[in-house]
Coordinates of C-alpha atoms in Angstrom, one line a residue:
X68 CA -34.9 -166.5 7.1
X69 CA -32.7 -163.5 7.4
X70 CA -34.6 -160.5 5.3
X71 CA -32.7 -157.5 3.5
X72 CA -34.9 -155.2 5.3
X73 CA -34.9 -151.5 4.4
X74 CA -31.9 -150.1 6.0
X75 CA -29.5 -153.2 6.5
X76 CA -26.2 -152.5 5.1
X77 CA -24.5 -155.1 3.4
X78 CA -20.5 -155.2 2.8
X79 CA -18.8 -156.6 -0.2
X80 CA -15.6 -157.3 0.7
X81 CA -12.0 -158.9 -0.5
X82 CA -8.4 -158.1 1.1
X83 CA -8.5 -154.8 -1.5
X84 CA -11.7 -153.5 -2.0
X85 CA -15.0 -153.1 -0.2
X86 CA -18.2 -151.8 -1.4
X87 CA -20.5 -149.8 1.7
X88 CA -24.3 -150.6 0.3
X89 CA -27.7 -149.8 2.1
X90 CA -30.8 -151.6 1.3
X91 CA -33.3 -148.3 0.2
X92 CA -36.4 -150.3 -0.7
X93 CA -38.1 -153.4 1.7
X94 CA -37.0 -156.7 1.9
X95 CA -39.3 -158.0 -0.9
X96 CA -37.8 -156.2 -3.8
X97 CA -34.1 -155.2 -2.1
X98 CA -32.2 -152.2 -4.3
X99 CA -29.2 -152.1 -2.5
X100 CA -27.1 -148.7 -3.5
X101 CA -23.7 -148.1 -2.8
X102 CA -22.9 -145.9 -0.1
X103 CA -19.0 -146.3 0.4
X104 CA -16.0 -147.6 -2.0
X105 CA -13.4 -148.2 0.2
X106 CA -10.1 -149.9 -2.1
X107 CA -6.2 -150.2 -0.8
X108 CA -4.4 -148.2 -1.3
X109 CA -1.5 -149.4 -4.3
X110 CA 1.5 -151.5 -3.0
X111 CA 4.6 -149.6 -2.9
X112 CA 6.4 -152.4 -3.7
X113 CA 8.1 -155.3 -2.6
X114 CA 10.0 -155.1 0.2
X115 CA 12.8 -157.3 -1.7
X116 CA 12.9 -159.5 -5.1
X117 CA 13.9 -162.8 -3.4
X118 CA 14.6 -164.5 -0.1
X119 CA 17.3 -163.8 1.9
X120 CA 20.1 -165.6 3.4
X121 CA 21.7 -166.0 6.6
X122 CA 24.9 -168.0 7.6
X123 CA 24.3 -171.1 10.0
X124 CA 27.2 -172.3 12.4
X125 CA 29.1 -174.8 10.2
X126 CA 31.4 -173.8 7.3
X127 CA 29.4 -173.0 4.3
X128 CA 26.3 -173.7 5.8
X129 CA 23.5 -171.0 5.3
X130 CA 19.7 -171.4 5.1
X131 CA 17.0 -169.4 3.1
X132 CA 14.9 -167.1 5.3
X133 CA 11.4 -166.6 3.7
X134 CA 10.6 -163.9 1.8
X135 CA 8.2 -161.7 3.7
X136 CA 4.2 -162.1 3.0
X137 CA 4.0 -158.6 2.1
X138 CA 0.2 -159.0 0.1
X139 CA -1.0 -160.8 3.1
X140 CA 0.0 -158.0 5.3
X141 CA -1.3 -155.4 3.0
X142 CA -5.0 -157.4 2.8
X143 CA -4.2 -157.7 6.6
X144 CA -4.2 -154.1 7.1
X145 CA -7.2 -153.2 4.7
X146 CA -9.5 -155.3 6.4
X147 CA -8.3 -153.5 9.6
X148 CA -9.1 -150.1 8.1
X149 CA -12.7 -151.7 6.7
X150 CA -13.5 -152.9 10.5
X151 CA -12.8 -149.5 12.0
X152 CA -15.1 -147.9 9.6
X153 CA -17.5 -150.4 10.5
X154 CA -16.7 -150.1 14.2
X155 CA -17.3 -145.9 14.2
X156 CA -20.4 -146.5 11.8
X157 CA -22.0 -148.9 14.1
X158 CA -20.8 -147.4 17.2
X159 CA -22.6 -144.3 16.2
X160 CA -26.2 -145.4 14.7
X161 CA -25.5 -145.6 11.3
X162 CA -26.6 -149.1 11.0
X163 CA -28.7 -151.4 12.6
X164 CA -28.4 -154.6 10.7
X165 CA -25.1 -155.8 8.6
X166 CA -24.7 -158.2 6.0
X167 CA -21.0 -159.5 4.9
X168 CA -19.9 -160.8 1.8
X169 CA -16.5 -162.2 1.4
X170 CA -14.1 -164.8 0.8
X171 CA -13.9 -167.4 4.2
X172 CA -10.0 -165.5 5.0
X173 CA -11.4 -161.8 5.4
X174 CA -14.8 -162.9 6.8
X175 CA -12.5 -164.2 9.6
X176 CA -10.3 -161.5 9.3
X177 CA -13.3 -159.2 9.6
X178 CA -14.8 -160.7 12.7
X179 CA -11.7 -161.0 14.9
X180 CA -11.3 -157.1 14.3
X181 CA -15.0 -156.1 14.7
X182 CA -16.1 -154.3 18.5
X183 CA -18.9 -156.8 19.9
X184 CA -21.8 -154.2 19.9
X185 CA -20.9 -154.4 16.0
X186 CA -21.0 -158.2 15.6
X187 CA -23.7 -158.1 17.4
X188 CA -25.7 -156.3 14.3
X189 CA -24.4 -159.0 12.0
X190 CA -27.5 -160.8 10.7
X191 CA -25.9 -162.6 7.9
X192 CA -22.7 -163.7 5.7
X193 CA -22.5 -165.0 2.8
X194 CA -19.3 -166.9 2.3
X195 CA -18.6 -165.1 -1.6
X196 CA -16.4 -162.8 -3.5
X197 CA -18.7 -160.4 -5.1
X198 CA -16.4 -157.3 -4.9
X199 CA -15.8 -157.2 -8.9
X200 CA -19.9 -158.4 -10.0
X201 CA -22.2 -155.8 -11.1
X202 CA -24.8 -154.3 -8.5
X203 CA -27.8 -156.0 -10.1
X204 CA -25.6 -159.4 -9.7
X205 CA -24.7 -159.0 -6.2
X206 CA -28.5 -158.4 -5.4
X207 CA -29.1 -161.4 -7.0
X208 CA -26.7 -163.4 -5.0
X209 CA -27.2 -162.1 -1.8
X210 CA -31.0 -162.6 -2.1
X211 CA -30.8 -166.0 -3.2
X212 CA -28.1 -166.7 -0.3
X213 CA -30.5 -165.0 2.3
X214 CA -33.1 -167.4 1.3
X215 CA -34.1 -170.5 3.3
X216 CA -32.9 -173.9 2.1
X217 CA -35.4 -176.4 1.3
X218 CA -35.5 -179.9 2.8
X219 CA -35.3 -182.7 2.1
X220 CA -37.5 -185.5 4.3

């Protein structure tokens, strides 16, 4: 069992905003506050309105060139930003234990960008998106996520 003891941050995370929280309290009653609010910043638009076009060899031959994945590059980038925070945190002491929350994309995102001294500090994820749910509902969820499974014989 993986226990929310007093100090362990946890991390709510999507691809456009992340919530910084430190348990304050032990791991029996967990009263996470939020230390951090870290959100992307807006889009500055899209790069075009529609797919381009390109001419092939033959007469009147062209093909459609996809349009650029310009929200996946965004989330791509915020993540980035959200593991170097993490990164110079951990780095420095800030943190000793670290739980993430997010959606299965960004918690791979999240770990291919994270130093190994910092992964290493990783006692738990909880495969959810939380990033919208009121405090006393993410504390609910990651408790009960935390919590061993019973089994079956």
């Amino acid at each position: 069992m993986v226990a929310l003891t007093q100090g362990t941050w946890v991390i709510v995370a999507d691809g456009e905003k992340a919530l910084v929280m430190e348990n304050i309290t032990d791991a029996d009653d967990p009263n996470l506050v939020v230390v951090a609010v870290e959100e992307q910043d807006g889009p500055t638009g899209k790069p075009t309105d529609r797919a381009g076009r390109r001419n092939d060899g033959g007469p009147k031959q062209k093909s459609v060139i996809e349009e650029p994945t310009w929200k996946a590059h965004a989330k791509s980038l915020f993540v980035q930003d959200l593991a170097n925070l993490l990164n110079r945190k951990g780095l420095k002491g800030a943190y000793d234990r670290l739980v993430l929350v997010a959606s299965p994309h960004v918690l791979g995102l999240l770990r291919r960008r994270l130093h190994s001294e910092v992964l290493g500090k990783v006692v738990a994820e909880v495969n959810k998106t939380l990033t919208n749910h009121p405090l006393h509902k993410v504390e609910q969820v990651v408790r009960h996520s935390l919590q061993p499974k019973a089994r079956l014989a």
